[in-house]
Short mmCIF file of C-alpha atoms in Angstrom, two decimals:
data_model
loop_
_atom_site.label_atom_id
_atom_site.label_comp_id
_atom_site.label_asym_id
_atom_site.label_seq_id
_atom_site.Cartn_x
_atom_site.Cartn_y
_atom_site.Cartn_z
CA MET A 424 131.50 178.26 46.46
CA ASP A 425 132.62 174.73 45.63
CA TRP A 426 129.54 172.88 44.57
CA SER A 427 131.19 169.66 44.24
CA ALA A 428 132.51 169.85 47.76
CA ILE A 429 128.94 170.64 48.98
CA ALA A 430 127.54 167.57 46.89
CA SER A 431 130.33 165.44 48.42
CA ILE A 432 129.44 166.63 51.93
CA ALA A 433 125.75 166.02 51.18
CA THR A 434 126.48 162.59 49.90
CA SER A 435 128.51 161.82 52.94
CA ILE A 436 125.67 163.03 55.23
CA THR A 437 123.23 160.89 53.40
CA THR A 438 125.44 157.88 53.49
CA ALA A 439 126.02 158.38 57.15
CA HIS A 440 122.33 158.75 57.61
CA ASP A 441 121.72 155.48 55.74
CA ILE A 442 124.37 153.74 57.88
CA ALA A 443 122.58 154.96 61.08
CA LYS A 444 119.33 153.76 59.99
CA GLY A 445 120.93 150.34 59.11
CA ILE A 446 122.47 150.23 62.57
CA ALA A 447 119.21 151.20 64.10
CA ALA A 448 117.30 148.60 62.10
CA GLY A 449 119.95 146.00 62.98
CA ARG A 450 119.55 146.95 66.68
CA ASP A 451 115.70 146.74 66.38
CA THR A 452 116.00 143.37 64.57
CA ALA A 453 118.19 142.03 67.36
CA LEU A 454 115.79 143.40 69.94
CA ILE A 455 112.88 141.91 68.27
CA ASN A 456 114.70 138.57 67.84
CA GLU A 457 115.53 138.68 71.71
CA LYS A 458 111.91 139.45 72.58
CA THR A 459 110.62 136.87 70.15
CA ALA A 460 112.82 134.19 71.69
CA ALA A 461 111.61 135.18 75.29
CA LEU A 462 107.96 135.04 73.96
CA MET A 463 108.54 131.55 72.47
CA ASP A 464 110.15 130.34 75.77
CA GLN A 465 107.18 131.52 77.70
CA LEU A 466 104.68 129.88 75.19
CA LEU A 467 106.65 126.63 75.59
CA LYS A 468 106.40 126.74 79.38
CA ALA A 469 102.57 127.50 79.07
CA GLN A 470 102.30 124.53 76.76
CA GLN A 471 104.04 122.26 78.98
CA GLY A 472 101.99 123.42 81.98
CA LEU A 473 98.85 122.75 79.87
CA LEU A 474 100.04 119.22 79.05
CA THR A 475 100.72 118.47 82.73
CA HIS A 476 97.33 119.88 83.67
CA ASN A 477 95.65 117.76 80.92
CA ALA A 478 97.39 114.57 82.26
CA SER A 479 96.19 115.33 85.65
CA LEU A 480 92.81 115.93 84.36
CA LEU A 481 92.66 112.75 82.55
CA GLN A 482 93.77 110.95 85.74
CA LEU A 483 91.01 112.68 87.75
CA GLN A 484 88.39 111.62 85.23
CA ALA A 485 89.59 108.13 85.31
CA ASP A 486 89.52 108.03 89.03
CA LEU A 487 86.01 109.60 89.08
CA ALA A 488 84.78 106.88 86.71
CA GLU A 489 86.30 104.15 88.97
CA ALA A 490 84.69 105.78 92.04
CA GLN A 491 81.41 106.07 90.34
CA GLN A 492 81.57 102.34 89.42
CA LYS A 493 82.30 101.38 92.93
CA VAL A 494 79.41 103.45 94.26
CA ARG A 495 77.05 101.69 91.75
CA GLU A 496 78.46 98.20 92.89
CA LEU A 497 77.90 99.29 96.50
CA GLN A 498 74.40 100.49 95.90
CA THR A 499 73.59 97.18 94.25
CA ARG A 500 75.10 95.37 97.31
CA ILE A 501 73.03 97.43 99.59
CA GLU A 502 69.84 96.97 97.65
CA GLU A 503 70.65 93.16 97.59
CA ARG A 504 71.49 93.05 101.26
CA ALA A 505 67.94 94.70 101.98
CA ASN A 506 66.40 91.38 100.89
CA TYR A 507 68.14 89.49 103.56
CA SER A 508 67.91 89.49 107.30
CA LEU A 509 70.19 87.80 109.87
CA PHE A 510 68.46 84.83 111.20
CA GLU A 511 69.32 82.41 114.06
CA VAL A 512 68.82 78.97 112.49
CA LYS A 513 69.63 77.37 115.76
CA GLU A 514 71.08 78.74 118.98
CA GLY A 515 74.37 80.17 118.12
CA HIS A 516 74.14 79.30 114.39
CA PHE A 517 73.32 82.31 112.10
CA ALA A 518 72.71 82.68 108.38
CA LEU A 519 71.18 85.35 106.18
CA ARG A 520 67.57 84.50 105.29
CA TYR A 521 65.97 85.70 102.12
CA THR A 522 63.05 87.88 103.09
CA PRO A 523 62.26 90.42 100.43
CA ILE A 524 60.13 93.23 101.79
CA ASN A 525 58.14 94.68 98.97
CA SER A 526 54.72 95.70 100.52
CA SER A 527 54.01 98.76 102.85
CA ASN A 528 53.01 96.45 105.66
CA GLY A 529 56.44 94.74 105.76
CA ALA A 530 55.27 91.52 104.39
CA SER A 531 57.32 89.43 102.16
CA ASP A 532 56.30 89.21 98.48
CA PRO A 533 55.81 85.64 97.37
CA SER A 534 55.78 86.66 93.71
CA SER A 535 59.47 87.89 93.89
CA GLY A 536 60.69 84.94 91.94
CA GLU A 537 63.28 83.67 94.35
CA PRO A 538 62.55 80.69 96.63
CA PRO A 539 63.20 80.99 100.35
CA HIS A 540 66.77 80.24 101.11
CA TYR A 541 69.76 80.96 103.42
CA ILE A 542 73.04 82.42 102.42
CA CYS A 543 76.52 82.38 104.12
CA GLN A 544 76.78 85.45 106.29
CA PRO A 545 80.66 85.53 106.32
CA CYS A 546 80.98 85.22 102.54
CA PHE A 547 78.14 87.82 102.00
CA SER A 548 80.15 90.17 104.23
CA LEU A 549 83.17 89.85 101.78
CA GLY A 550 80.98 90.60 98.80
CA LYS A 551 80.24 86.93 97.72
CA LYS A 552 76.94 85.36 97.75
CA PHE A 553 76.70 81.59 98.33
CA VAL A 554 73.40 79.75 99.07
CA LEU A 555 73.78 77.28 101.90
CA GLN A 556 73.22 73.71 100.80
CA ARG A 557 71.76 70.93 102.82
CA THR A 558 74.04 68.10 103.56
CA TYR A 559 73.45 64.47 104.53
CA VAL A 560 75.84 62.09 106.22
CA ALA A 561 75.01 58.42 106.32
CA GLY A 562 71.46 59.42 105.54
CA TYR A 563 71.12 61.83 108.30
CA ASP A 564 70.45 65.48 107.93
CA ASN A 565 73.73 67.20 108.74
CA GLY A 566 72.48 70.90 108.52
CA LEU A 567 73.56 73.54 106.02
CA ILE A 568 77.03 74.23 104.60
CA CYS A 569 78.51 76.88 102.55
CA PRO A 570 79.93 75.49 99.24
CA SER A 571 82.72 78.19 99.40
CA CYS A 572 84.09 78.60 102.88
CA LYS A 573 82.54 75.37 104.30
CA THR A 574 80.88 77.17 107.14
CA GLN A 575 78.37 74.78 108.65
CA VAL A 576 75.10 75.84 110.04
CA PHE A 577 73.10 73.25 112.02
CA ASP A 578 69.35 73.65 112.15
CA GLU A 579 66.67 72.05 114.25
#
């Protein structure tokens, strides 16, 4: 028996085995690289989706804050409007009269701090509050006029 031939065959088999392991490792590395690339692509898509979601969330939060501010403004206007009632100053001539109702029997509270006055109804409907001013022409009382829209209300 030729021991050197057997040793040579064993060496060849060992080398072939090492080459096969190297090929398998290379194949596994390529597979790992391929799966890692696919995983990174999915993570990038998820991150882009989160960024889009966050942008939408920030816009919704801004819209909510704006809506809440508008609600507060409207509540203030409603509360202010409750202090006024439509009053016919003269037949066909209307204004809003300051009549705060603070008591349970519906009487106005003289200690409210605001003197009795009229405000322009068309301007108040647009969200503006202008107290009607008394006007005099040639020494004669010419009624009430809005300093903004110039609506004139004649009284008796």
